[in-house]
Amino acid sequence: MNDPVEIVAGFDRPNIRLEVSAFQDAAAKERFVVERAAVEEKPGILYAGTRKAADGYAEQLSELGLAAASYHAGLSAAERREAQDRFSSGELDVVVATSAFGMGIDKADVRFVLHASVPGSLDAYYQEIGRAGRDGRRPGRSSPTARRIWACNASSPPGLPTPTRCAASPRSCVARGPP
């Protein structure tokens, strides 16, 4: 490389807000995830832990009238490419994906990232939440910031935000800054 340019920057983006909501009941968590994905400013990414969950969430969001599609390794390459192209072009409101989605996605206007299950690692969590609000824009009046939302069970892996690490109630809390 001749005369390379090195860019060093932190990952703190003031237009992003982290939220954690904990649930004891799986059905209540699922309702929350679907309702939250439905009301957030679009477009957004909902990460699910399994292919079955991704398909289920995408179906529920579609039934609510949203343009939603699942993306996971169980789909053919053509189906994954179609979902990715539709999301990148703005045709989809929400893509519901397993961790297979996101590499190579350069979509600056993602308004929310919602995790319906615990990511595989802290690195995966940071990488996935980093897909929200890359344009630096603050969303419209109804939402003061782009959002990274994590609907979790009562316990969480070390290093990830938990309700007990937040300043608000255990049902819905805001983690300020990195977890």
CSV table of N, CA and C in Angstrom, one decimal:
chain,number,residue,atom,x,y,z
A,1,MET,N,0.8,-1.2,0.0
A,1,MET,CA,0.0,0.0,0.0
A,1,MET,C,0.9,1.2,0.0
A,2,ASN,N,0.6,2.1,-0.9
A,2,ASN,CA,1.3,3.4,-0.9
A,2,ASN,C,0.5,4.4,-0.3
A,3,ASP,N,1.0,5.1,0.7
A,3,ASP,CA,0.4,6.3,1.4
A,3,ASP,C,-1.0,5.9,1.9
A,4,PRO,N,-1.2,4.9,2.7
A,4,PRO,CA,-2.5,4.6,3.2
A,4,PRO,C,-3.0,5.6,4.1
A,5,VAL,N,-4.3,5.7,4.2
A,5,VAL,CA,-5.0,6.7,5.1
A,5,VAL,C,-5.5,5.8,6.2
A,6,GLU,N,-5.2,6.2,7.5
A,6,GLU,CA,-5.7,5.5,8.6
A,6,GLU,C,-6.7,6.3,9.3
A,7,ILE,N,-7.9,5.8,9.5
A,7,ILE,CA,-8.9,6.5,10.2
A,7,ILE,C,-9.2,5.7,11.5
A,8,VAL,N,-9.1,6.4,12.6
A,8,VAL,CA,-9.4,5.8,13.9
A,8,VAL,C,-10.5,6.6,14.6
A,9,ALA,N,-11.5,5.9,15.0
A,9,ALA,CA,-12.7,6.6,15.6
A,9,ALA,C,-13.3,5.6,16.6
A,10,GLY,N,-14.0,6.2,17.6
A,10,GLY,CA,-14.7,5.4,18.6
A,10,GLY,C,-16.0,4.9,18.0
A,11,PHE,N,-16.7,4.1,18.8
A,11,PHE,CA,-18.0,3.6,18.3
A,11,PHE,C,-19.1,4.3,19.0
A,12,ASP,N,-18.9,5.3,19.8
A,12,ASP,CA,-19.9,6.0,20.5
A,12,ASP,C,-20.6,6.9,19.5
A,13,ARG,N,-21.9,6.8,19.3
A,13,ARG,CA,-22.6,7.6,18.4
A,13,ARG,C,-23.8,8.2,19.2
A,14,PRO,N,-23.8,9.5,19.4
A,14,PRO,CA,-24.8,10.2,20.2
A,14,PRO,C,-26.2,10.0,19.7
A,15,ASN,N,-26.4,9.7,18.5
A,15,ASN,CA,-27.8,9.5,17.9
A,15,ASN,C,-28.4,8.2,18.2
A,16,ILE,N,-27.6,7.3,19.0
A,16,ILE,CA,-28.1,6.0,19.3
A,16,ILE,C,-28.4,5.9,20.8
A,17,ARG,N,-29.5,5.2,21.0
A,17,ARG,CA,-29.9,4.9,22.4
A,17,ARG,C,-30.1,3.4,22.6
A,18,LEU,N,-29.5,2.9,23.7
A,18,LEU,CA,-29.6,1.5,24.0
A,18,LEU,C,-30.8,1.3,25.0
A,19,GLU,N,-31.6,0.3,24.7
A,19,GLU,CA,-32.7,0.0,25.6
A,19,GLU,C,-32.7,-1.5,25.9
A,20,VAL,N,-33.1,-1.9,27.1
A,20,VAL,CA,-33.2,-3.3,27.4
A,20,VAL,C,-34.5,-3.5,28.1
A,21,SER,N,-35.3,-4.5,27.7
A,21,SER,CA,-36.5,-4.9,28.3
A,21,SER,C,-36.4,-6.4,28.6
A,22,ALA,N,-36.7,-6.7,29.9
A,22,ALA,CA,-36.6,-8.1,30.4
A,22,ALA,C,-38.0,-8.7,30.6
A,23,PHE,N,-38.1,-10.0,30.3
A,23,PHE,CA,-39.4,-10.7,30.4
A,23,PHE,C,-39.2,-12.0,31.1
A,24,GLN,N,-40.1,-12.4,31.9
A,24,GLN,CA,-40.1,-13.7,32.5
A,24,GLN,C,-40.9,-14.7,31.6
A,25,ASP,N,-41.8,-14.2,30.8
A,25,ASP,CA,-42.7,-15.0,30.0
A,25,ASP,C,-42.4,-14.9,28.5
A,26,ALA,N,-42.1,-16.0,27.9
A,26,ALA,CA,-41.8,-16.0,26.4
A,26,ALA,C,-42.8,-15.4,25.6
A,27,ALA,N,-44.1,-15.6,25.9
A,27,ALA,CA,-45.2,-15.1,25.0
A,27,ALA,C,-45.3,-13.6,25.2
A,28,ALA,N,-45.0,-13.1,26.4
A,28,ALA,CA,-45.0,-11.6,26.6
A,28,ALA,C,-43.9,-11.0,25.8
A,29,LYS,N,-42.7,-11.6,25.8
A,29,LYS,CA,-41.6,-11.1,25.1
A,29,LYS,C,-41.9,-11.1,23.6
A,30,GLU,N,-42.4,-12.1,23.1
A,30,GLU,CA,-42.7,-12.2,21.7
A,30,GLU,C,-43.7,-11.1,21.3
A,31,ARG,N,-44.8,-10.9,22.1
A,31,ARG,CA,-45.7,-9.8,21.8
A,31,ARG,C,-45.0,-8.4,21.8
A,32,PHE,N,-44.1,-8.2,22.8
A,32,PHE,CA,-43.4,-7.0,22.9
A,32,PHE,C,-42.5,-6.8,21.6
A,33,VAL,N,-41.8,-7.8,21.2
A,33,VAL,CA,-40.9,-7.7,20.0
A,33,VAL,C,-41.7,-7.3,18.8
A,34,VAL,N,-42.8,-8.0,18.5
A,34,VAL,CA,-43.6,-7.7,17.4
A,34,VAL,C,-44.2,-6.3,17.4
A,35,GLU,N,-44.8,-6.0,18.6
A,35,GLU,CA,-45.4,-4.6,18.7
A,35,GLU,C,-44.3,-3.5,18.6
A,36,ARG,N,-43.2,-3.8,19.2
A,36,ARG,CA,-42.1,-2.7,19.1
A,36,ARG,C,-41.6,-2.6,17.7
A,37,ALA,N,-41.4,-3.7,17.0
A,37,ALA,CA,-40.9,-3.6,15.6
A,37,ALA,C,-42.0,-2.9,14.7
A,38,ALA,N,-43.2,-3.1,15.1
A,38,ALA,CA,-44.3,-2.5,14.3
A,38,ALA,C,-44.4,-1.0,14.4
A,39,VAL,N,-44.1,-0.5,15.6
A,39,VAL,CA,-44.2,1.0,15.9
A,39,VAL,C,-43.0,1.8,15.7
A,40,GLU,N,-41.8,1.2,15.6
A,40,GLU,CA,-40.6,1.9,15.5
A,40,GLU,C,-40.5,2.6,14.1
A,41,GLU,N,-39.8,3.7,13.9
A,41,GLU,CA,-39.6,4.3,12.6
A,41,GLU,C,-38.8,3.3,11.8
A,42,LYS,N,-39.2,3.2,10.5
A,42,LYS,CA,-38.6,2.3,9.6
A,42,LYS,C,-37.5,2.9,8.7
A,43,PRO,N,-36.6,2.1,8.2
A,43,PRO,CA,-36.5,0.7,8.2
A,43,PRO,C,-35.8,0.2,9.5
A,44,GLY,N,-35.9,-1.1,9.7
A,44,GLY,CA,-35.3,-1.7,10.9
A,44,GLY,C,-34.9,-3.1,10.7
A,45,ILE,N,-34.0,-3.6,11.6
A,45,ILE,CA,-33.6,-5.0,11.6
A,45,ILE,C,-34.0,-5.6,12.9
A,46,LEU,N,-34.7,-6.8,12.8
A,46,LEU,CA,-35.0,-7.5,14.0
A,46,LEU,C,-34.2,-8.8,14.0
A,47,TYR,N,-33.3,-9.0,14.9
A,47,TYR,CA,-32.5,-10.2,15.0
A,47,TYR,C,-33.1,-11.3,15.8
A,48,ALA,N,-33.3,-12.5,15.3
A,48,ALA,CA,-33.9,-13.6,16.0
A,48,ALA,C,-32.8,-14.7,16.2
A,49,GLY,N,-33.0,-15.5,17.2
A,49,GLY,CA,-32.0,-16.5,17.5
A,49,GLY,C,-32.0,-17.8,16.6
A,50,THR,N,-33.2,-18.0,16.0
A,50,THR,CA,-33.3,-19.2,15.2
A,50,THR,C,-34.0,-18.9,13.8
A,51,ARG,N,-33.9,-19.8,12.9
A,51,ARG,CA,-34.6,-19.7,11.6
A,51,ARG,C,-36.1,-19.6,11.8
A,52,LYS,N,-36.6,-20.6,12.7
A,52,LYS,CA,-38.0,-20.7,12.9
A,52,LYS,C,-38.5,-19.4,13.5
A,53,ALA,N,-37.8,-18.8,14.5
A,53,ALA,CA,-38.2,-17.5,15.1
A,53,ALA,C,-38.2,-16.4,14.0
A,54,ALA,N,-37.2,-16.4,13.2
A,54,ALA,CA,-37.1,-15.3,12.1
A,54,ALA,C,-38.3,-15.4,11.2
A,55,ASP,N,-38.6,-16.6,10.8
A,55,ASP,CA,-39.8,-16.8,9.9
A,55,ASP,C,-41.1,-16.4,10.6
A,56,GLY,N,-41.2,-16.8,11.9
A,56,GLY,CA,-42.4,-16.5,12.7
A,56,GLY,C,-42.6,-15.0,12.9
A,57,TYR,N,-41.5,-14.3,13.3
A,57,TYR,CA,-41.6,-12.8,13.4
A,57,TYR,C,-42.0,-12.1,12.1
A,58,ALA,N,-41.3,-12.6,11.0
A,58,ALA,CA,-41.6,-11.9,9.7
A,58,ALA,C,-43.1,-12.2,9.3
A,59,GLU,N,-43.6,-13.3,9.6
A,59,GLU,CA,-45.0,-13.6,9.3
A,59,GLU,C,-45.9,-12.7,10.1
A,60,GLN,N,-45.6,-12.6,11.4
A,60,GLN,CA,-46.5,-11.8,12.3
A,60,GLN,C,-46.5,-10.3,11.8
A,61,LEU,N,-45.3,-9.8,11.5
A,61,LEU,CA,-45.2,-8.4,11.1
A,61,LEU,C,-45.9,-8.2,9.7
A,62,SER,N,-45.8,-9.2,8.8
A,62,SER,CA,-46.5,-9.1,7.5
A,62,SER,C,-48.0,-9.1,7.8
A,63,GLU,N,-48.5,-9.9,8.7
A,63,GLU,CA,-49.9,-9.9,9.0
A,63,GLU,C,-50.4,-8.6,9.6
A,64,LEU,N,-49.5,-7.8,10.1
A,64,LEU,CA,-49.9,-6.4,10.6
A,64,LEU,C,-49.8,-5.4,9.5
A,65,GLY,N,-49.5,-5.8,8.3
A,65,GLY,CA,-49.4,-4.9,7.2
A,65,GLY,C,-48.1,-4.3,6.8
A,66,LEU,N,-47.0,-4.8,7.5
A,66,LEU,CA,-45.7,-4.3,7.3
A,66,LEU,C,-45.0,-5.1,6.1
A,67,ALA,N,-44.2,-4.5,5.4
A,67,ALA,CA,-43.4,-5.2,4.4
A,67,ALA,C,-42.2,-5.8,5.2
A,68,ALA,N,-42.3,-7.1,5.4
A,68,ALA,CA,-41.3,-7.8,6.2
A,68,ALA,C,-40.9,-9.1,5.6
A,69,ALA,N,-39.6,-9.5,5.7
A,69,ALA,CA,-39.1,-10.7,5.2
A,69,ALA,C,-38.1,-11.3,6.1
A,70,SER,N,-38.0,-12.6,6.1
A,70,SER,CA,-36.9,-13.2,6.9
A,70,SER,C,-35.7,-13.4,6.1
A,71,TYR,N,-34.5,-13.6,6.8
A,71,TYR,CA,-33.3,-13.8,6.2
A,71,TYR,C,-32.5,-14.7,7.1
A,72,HIS,N,-32.1,-15.9,6.6
A,72,HIS,CA,-31.4,-16.9,7.4
A,72,HIS,C,-30.7,-17.9,6.4
A,73,ALA,N,-29.9,-18.7,7.0
A,73,ALA,CA,-29.1,-19.7,6.2
A,73,ALA,C,-30.0,-20.8,5.6
A,74,GLY,N,-31.2,-21.0,6.1
A,74,GLY,CA,-32.1,-22.0,5.6
A,74,GLY,C,-32.8,-21.6,4.3
A,75,LEU,N,-32.6,-20.4,3.9
A,75,LEU,CA,-33.2,-19.9,2.6
A,75,LEU,C,-32.2,-20.2,1.5
A,76,SER,N,-32.7,-20.3,0.3
A,76,SER,CA,-31.7,-20.4,-0.8
A,76,SER,C,-30.9,-19.1,-1.0
A,77,ALA,N,-29.9,-19.2,-1.7
A,77,ALA,CA,-29.0,-18.0,-2.0
A,77,ALA,C,-29.9,-17.0,-2.7
A,78,ALA,N,-30.7,-17.4,-3.6
A,78,ALA,CA,-31.6,-16.5,-4.4
A,78,ALA,C,-32.6,-15.8,-3.4
A,79,GLU,N,-33.2,-16.5,-2.5
A,79,GLU,CA,-34.1,-15.9,-1.6
A,79,GLU,C,-33.4,-15.0,-0.6
A,80,ARG,N,-32.2,-15.3,-0.2
A,80,ARG,CA,-31.4,-14.4,0.7
A,80,ARG,C,-31.1,-13.1,-0.1
A,81,ARG,N,-30.6,-13.3,-1.3
A,81,ARG,CA,-30.3,-12.1,-2.1
A,81,ARG,C,-31.5,-11.2,-2.4
A,82,GLU,N,-32.7,-11.8,-2.6
A,82,GLU,CA,-33.9,-11.0,-2.8
A,82,GLU,C,-34.2,-10.2,-1.6
A,83,ALA,N,-34.2,-10.9,-0.4
A,83,ALA,CA,-34.5,-10.2,0.8
A,83,ALA,C,-33.5,-9.0,1.1
A,84,GLN,N,-32.2,-9.3,0.8
A,84,GLN,CA,-31.2,-8.3,1.0
A,84,GLN,C,-31.4,-7.1,0.1
A,85,ASP,N,-31.7,-7.4,-1.2
A,85,ASP,CA,-31.9,-6.4,-2.2
A,85,ASP,C,-33.2,-5.5,-1.9
A,86,ARG,N,-34.2,-6.2,-1.5
A,86,ARG,CA,-35.5,-5.5,-1.1
A,86,ARG,C,-35.2,-4.6,0.1
A,87,PHE,N,-34.5,-5.1,1.1
A,87,PHE,CA,-34.2,-4.2,2.2
A,87,PHE,C,-33.3,-3.0,1.9
A,88,SER,N,-32.2,-3.3,1.1
A,88,SER,CA,-31.3,-2.3,0.7
A,88,SER,C,-32.0,-1.2,-0.2
A,89,SER,N,-33.0,-1.6,-1.0
A,89,SER,CA,-33.6,-0.6,-1.9
A,89,SER,C,-34.7,0.1,-1.2
A,90,GLY,N,-35.1,-0.2,0.1
A,90,GLY,CA,-36.1,0.5,0.8
A,90,GLY,C,-37.5,-0.2,0.6
A,91,GLU,N,-37.6,-1.3,0.0
A,91,GLU,CA,-38.9,-1.9,-0.3
A,91,GLU,C,-39.4,-2.6,1.0
A,92,LEU,N,-38.5,-3.1,1.9
A,92,LEU,CA,-38.9,-3.7,3.1
A,92,LEU,C,-38.9,-2.7,4.3
A,93,ASP,N,-39.9,-2.8,5.2
A,93,ASP,CA,-39.9,-2.1,6.4
A,93,ASP,C,-38.9,-2.7,7.4
A,94,VAL,N,-39.0,-4.0,7.5
A,94,VAL,CA,-38.2,-4.8,8.5
A,94,VAL,C,-37.7,-6.0,7.9
A,95,VAL,N,-36.4,-6.3,8.1
A,95,VAL,CA,-35.9,-7.6,7.8
A,95,VAL,C,-35.7,-8.3,9.1
A,96,VAL,N,-36.2,-9.6,9.2
A,96,VAL,CA,-36.0,-10.4,10.4
A,96,VAL,C,-35.0,-11.4,10.1
A,97,ALA,N,-33.9,-11.4,10.8
A,97,ALA,CA,-32.8,-12.2,10.4
A,97,ALA,C,-32.1,-12.9,11.6
A,98,THR,N,-31.4,-13.9,11.3
A,98,THR,CA,-30.5,-14.5,12.2
A,98,THR,C,-29.2,-13.8,12.0
A,99,SER,N,-28.1,-14.2,12.7
A,99,SER,CA,-26.9,-13.5,12.7
A,99,SER,C,-26.2,-13.6,11.3
A,100,ALA,N,-26.8,-14.3,10.4
A,100,ALA,CA,-26.3,-14.4,9.0
A,100,ALA,C,-26.5,-13.1,8.2
A,101,PHE,N,-27.3,-12.2,8.7
A,101,PHE,CA,-27.6,-11.0,8.0
A,101,PHE,C,-26.8,-9.8,8.5
A,102,GLY,N,-26.3,-9.0,7.5
A,102,GLY,CA,-25.7,-7.8,7.9
A,102,GLY,C,-24.3,-7.6,7.3
A,103,MET,N,-23.6,-8.7,7.1
A,103,MET,CA,-22.3,-8.5,6.5
A,103,MET,C,-22.5,-8.0,5.1
A,104,GLY,N,-21.8,-6.9,4.8
A,104,GLY,CA,-21.9,-6.4,3.4
A,104,GLY,C,-23.1,-5.4,3.3
A,105,ILE,N,-23.9,-5.2,4.3
A,105,ILE,CA,-25.0,-4.3,4.2
A,105,ILE,C,-24.5,-2.9,4.5
A,106,ASP,N,-24.7,-2.0,3.6
A,106,ASP,CA,-24.2,-0.6,3.8
A,106,ASP,C,-25.5,0.3,3.7
A,107,LYS,N,-26.4,0.2,4.6
A,107,LYS,CA,-27.6,0.9,4.6
A,107,LYS,C,-27.6,1.9,5.7
A,108,ALA,N,-27.4,3.2,5.4
A,108,ALA,CA,-27.2,4.2,6.4
A,108,ALA,C,-28.4,4.6,7.2
A,109,ASP,N,-29.6,4.3,6.6
A,109,ASP,CA,-30.8,4.9,7.3
A,109,ASP,C,-31.6,3.8,8.1
A,110,VAL,N,-30.9,2.8,8.6
A,110,VAL,CA,-31.5,1.9,9.5
A,110,VAL,C,-31.9,2.6,10.8
A,111,ARG,N,-33.2,2.6,11.1
A,111,ARG,CA,-33.6,3.4,12.3
A,111,ARG,C,-33.7,2.6,13.6
A,112,PHE,N,-33.8,1.3,13.5
A,112,PHE,CA,-33.7,0.5,14.7
A,112,PHE,C,-33.1,-0.9,14.5
A,113,VAL,N,-32.5,-1.4,15.5
A,113,VAL,CA,-32.0,-2.8,15.5
A,113,VAL,C,-32.6,-3.4,16.8
A,114,LEU,N,-33.4,-4.4,16.7
A,114,LEU,CA,-34.0,-5.1,17.8
A,114,LEU,C,-33.5,-6.5,17.9
A,115,HIS,N,-33.1,-6.9,19.1
A,115,HIS,CA,-32.7,-8.3,19.3
A,115,HIS,C,-33.8,-9.0,20.1
A,116,ALA,N,-34.3,-10.1,19.5
A,116,ALA,CA,-35.3,-10.9,20.2
A,116,ALA,C,-34.7,-12.0,21.0
A,117,SER,N,-33.4,-12.2,20.9
A,117,SER,CA,-32.7,-13.1,21.7
A,117,SER,C,-31.2,-12.7,21.9
A,118,VAL,N,-30.5,-13.3,22.7
A,118,VAL,CA,-29.2,-13.0,23.1
A,118,VAL,C,-28.2,-13.3,21.9
A,119,PRO,N,-27.5,-12.3,21.4
A,119,PRO,CA,-26.5,-12.6,20.4
A,119,PRO,C,-25.4,-13.6,20.9
A,120,GLY,N,-24.7,-14.2,19.9
A,120,GLY,CA,-23.8,-15.2,20.2
A,120,GLY,C,-22.6,-14.8,21.0
A,121,SER,N,-22.2,-13.5,20.9
A,121,SER,CA,-21.1,-13.0,21.6
A,121,SER,C,-21.2,-11.5,21.8
A,122,LEU,N,-20.4,-10.9,22.6
A,122,LEU,CA,-20.4,-9.4,22.8
A,122,LEU,C,-19.9,-8.8,21.5
A,123,ASP,N,-19.0,-9.4,20.8
A,123,ASP,CA,-18.5,-8.8,19.5
A,123,ASP,C,-19.7,-8.8,18.5
A,124,ALA,N,-20.5,-9.9,18.4
A,124,ALA,CA,-21.6,-9.9,17.5
A,124,ALA,C,-22.6,-8.9,17.9
A,125,TYR,N,-22.9,-8.7,19.2
A,125,TYR,CA,-23.8,-7.7,19.7
A,125,TYR,C,-23.4,-6.3,19.2
A,126,TYR,N,-22.1,-5.9,19.4
A,126,TYR,CA,-21.6,-4.6,19.0
A,126,TYR,C,-21.7,-4.4,17.5
A,127,GLN,N,-21.4,-5.5,16.7
A,127,GLN,CA,-21.5,-5.4,15.3
A,127,GLN,C,-22.9,-5.2,14.8
A,128,GLU,N,-23.8,-6.0,15.4
A,128,GLU,CA,-25.2,-5.9,14.9
A,128,GLU,C,-25.9,-4.5,15.3
A,129,ILE,N,-25.6,-4.1,16.5
A,129,ILE,CA,-26.2,-2.8,16.9
A,129,ILE,C,-25.6,-1.6,16.1
A,130,GLY,N,-24.4,-1.8,15.7
A,130,GLY,CA,-23.8,-0.8,14.9
A,130,GLY,C,-24.4,-0.5,13.5
A,131,ARG,N,-25.4,-1.3,13.2
A,131,ARG,CA,-26.0,-1.1,11.9
A,131,ARG,C,-27.1,-0.1,11.9
A,132,ALA,N,-27.4,0.4,13.1
A,132,ALA,CA,-28.5,1.4,13.3
A,132,ALA,C,-27.9,2.8,13.2
A,133,GLY,N,-28.6,3.7,12.6
A,133,GLY,CA,-28.3,5.2,12.6
A,133,GLY,C,-26.9,5.5,12.0
A,134,ARG,N,-26.5,4.8,11.1
A,134,ARG,CA,-25.1,5.2,10.5
A,134,ARG,C,-25.1,6.5,9.8
A,135,ASP,N,-26.3,7.0,9.4
A,135,ASP,CA,-26.3,8.3,8.8
A,135,ASP,C,-26.2,9.5,9.8
A,136,GLY,N,-26.2,9.2,11.1
A,136,GLY,CA,-26.1,10.2,12.1
A,136,GLY,C,-27.4,11.0,12.3
A,137,ARG,N,-28.4,10.8,11.5
A,137,ARG,CA,-29.6,11.5,11.6
A,137,ARG,C,-30.4,11.1,12.8
A,138,ARG,N,-31.0,12.0,13.5
A,138,ARG,CA,-32.0,11.7,14.5
A,138,ARG,C,-33.3,11.5,13.9
A,139,PRO,N,-34.0,10.4,14.2
A,139,PRO,CA,-35.4,10.2,13.6
A,139,PRO,C,-36.4,11.3,14.0
A,140,GLY,N,-37.6,11.2,13.4
A,140,GLY,CA,-38.6,12.2,13.6
A,140,GLY,C,-39.0,12.4,15.0
A,141,ARG,N,-40.0,13.2,15.2
A,141,ARG,CA,-40.5,13.7,16.5
A,141,ARG,C,-40.8,12.5,17.5
A,142,SER,N,-41.4,11.4,16.9
A,142,SER,CA,-41.9,10.4,17.8
A,142,SER,C,-40.7,9.6,18.5
A,143,SER,N,-39.5,9.7,18.0
A,143,SER,CA,-38.4,9.0,18.5
A,143,SER,C,-37.2,9.9,18.4
A,144,PRO,N,-36.6,10.3,19.6
A,144,PRO,CA,-35.5,11.3,19.6
A,144,PRO,C,-34.2,10.7,19.1
A,145,THR,N,-34.1,9.4,19.0
A,145,THR,CA,-32.8,8.8,18.6
A,145,THR,C,-33.1,7.6,17.8
A,146,ALA,N,-32.0,7.1,17.0
A,146,ALA,CA,-32.1,5.8,16.5
A,146,ALA,C,-32.0,4.8,17.7
A,147,ARG,N,-32.6,3.6,17.5
A,147,ARG,CA,-32.6,2.8,18.7
A,147,ARG,C,-32.0,1.4,18.4
A,148,ARG,N,-31.4,0.9,19.5
A,148,ARG,CA,-30.9,-0.5,19.5
A,148,ARG,C,-31.6,-1.1,20.7
A,149,ILE,N,-32.5,-2.0,20.4
A,149,ILE,CA,-33.4,-2.5,21.5
A,149,ILE,C,-33.1,-4.0,21.7
A,150,TRP,N,-33.0,-4.4,22.9
A,150,TRP,CA,-32.7,-5.8,23.2
A,150,TRP,C,-33.8,-6.3,24.1
A,151,ALA,N,-34.6,-7.2,23.7
A,151,ALA,CA,-35.6,-7.9,24.5
A,151,ALA,C,-35.0,-9.2,25.0
A,152,CYS,N,-34.7,-9.2,26.3
A,152,CYS,CA,-33.9,-10.3,26.9
A,152,CYS,C,-34.7,-11.0,27.9
A,153,ASN,N,-34.2,-12.2,28.3
A,153,ASN,CA,-34.7,-12.9,29.4
A,153,ASN,C,-34.2,-12.3,30.7
A,154,ALA,N,-34.5,-12.8,31.8
A,154,ALA,CA,-34.1,-12.2,33.1
A,154,ALA,C,-32.6,-12.3,33.3
A,155,SER,N,-31.9,-13.2,32.8
A,155,SER,CA,-30.5,-13.3,32.9
A,155,SER,C,-29.8,-13.0,31.6
A,156,SER,N,-28.6,-12.4,31.6
A,156,SER,CA,-27.9,-12.1,30.4
A,156,SER,C,-26.4,-12.5,30.6
A,157,PRO,N,-25.7,-12.7,29.4
A,157,PRO,CA,-24.3,-13.1,29.5
A,157,PRO,C,-23.5,-11.9,30.1
A,158,PRO,N,-22.3,-12.3,30.7
A,158,PRO,CA,-21.5,-11.2,31.2
A,158,PRO,C,-21.1,-10.2,30.2
A,159,GLY,N,-21.2,-8.9,30.6
A,159,GLY,CA,-20.8,-7.8,29.7
A,159,GLY,C,-21.9,-7.2,28.9
A,160,LEU,N,-23.1,-7.9,28.8
A,160,LEU,CA,-24.2,-7.3,28.1
A,160,LEU,C,-25.1,-6.6,29.1
A,161,PRO,N,-25.9,-5.7,28.6
A,161,PRO,CA,-26.8,-4.9,29.5
A,161,PRO,C,-27.8,-5.8,30.1
A,162,THR,N,-28.1,-5.6,31.4
A,162,THR,CA,-29.2,-6.3,32.0
A,162,THR,C,-30.0,-5.3,32.8
A,163,PRO,N,-31.2,-5.6,33.1
A,163,PRO,CA,-32.1,-4.7,33.9
A,163,PRO,C,-31.4,-4.2,35.2
A,164,THR,N,-30.7,-5.1,35.8
A,164,THR,CA,-30.1,-4.7,37.1
A,164,THR,C,-28.9,-3.7,36.9
A,165,ARG,N,-28.4,-3.6,35.7
A,165,ARG,CA,-27.3,-2.7,35.4
A,165,ARG,C,-27.9,-1.4,34.9
A,166,CYS,N,-29.2,-1.2,34.8
A,166,CYS,CA,-29.8,0.0,34.3
A,166,CYS,C,-30.4,0.8,35.4
A,167,ALA,N,-30.6,2.0,35.1
A,167,ALA,CA,-31.1,3.0,36.1
A,167,ALA,C,-32.6,2.9,36.3
A,168,ALA,N,-33.3,2.4,35.4
A,168,ALA,CA,-34.8,2.4,35.4
A,168,ALA,C,-35.3,1.0,36.0
A,169,SER,N,-36.6,0.8,35.8
A,169,SER,CA,-37.3,-0.4,36.3
A,169,SER,C,-36.8,-1.6,35.5
A,170,PRO,N,-36.9,-2.8,36.1
A,170,PRO,CA,-36.5,-4.0,35.4
A,170,PRO,C,-37.3,-4.4,34.2
A,171,ARG,N,-38.5,-3.9,34.0
A,171,ARG,CA,-39.3,-4.2,32.8
A,171,ARG,C,-38.8,-3.5,31.6
A,172,SER,N,-38.4,-2.2,31.8
A,172,SER,CA,-37.9,-1.5,30.6
A,172,SER,C,-36.9,-0.4,31.1
A,173,CYS,N,-35.7,-0.5,30.6
A,173,CYS,CA,-34.7,0.4,31.1
A,173,CYS,C,-33.8,0.9,30.0
A,174,VAL,N,-33.1,1.9,30.2
A,174,VAL,CA,-32.2,2.5,29.2
A,174,VAL,C,-30.8,2.4,29.7
A,175,ALA,N,-29.9,1.8,29.0
A,175,ALA,CA,-28.5,1.8,29.3
A,175,ALA,C,-27.9,2.9,28.7
A,176,ARG,N,-27.2,3.8,29.4
A,176,ARG,CA,-26.6,5.0,28.8
A,176,ARG,C,-25.1,4.6,28.5
A,177,GLY,N,-24.8,4.8,27.3
A,177,GLY,CA,-23.4,4.5,26.8
A,177,GLY,C,-23.3,3.0,26.6
A,178,PRO,N,-22.0,2.5,26.4
A,178,PRO,CA,-21.8,1.1,26.1
A,178,PRO,C,-22.2,0.3,27.3
A,179,PRO,N,-22.6,-1.0,27.1
A,179,PRO,CA,-23.0,-1.8,28.2
A,179,PRO,C,-21.8,-2.2,29.0
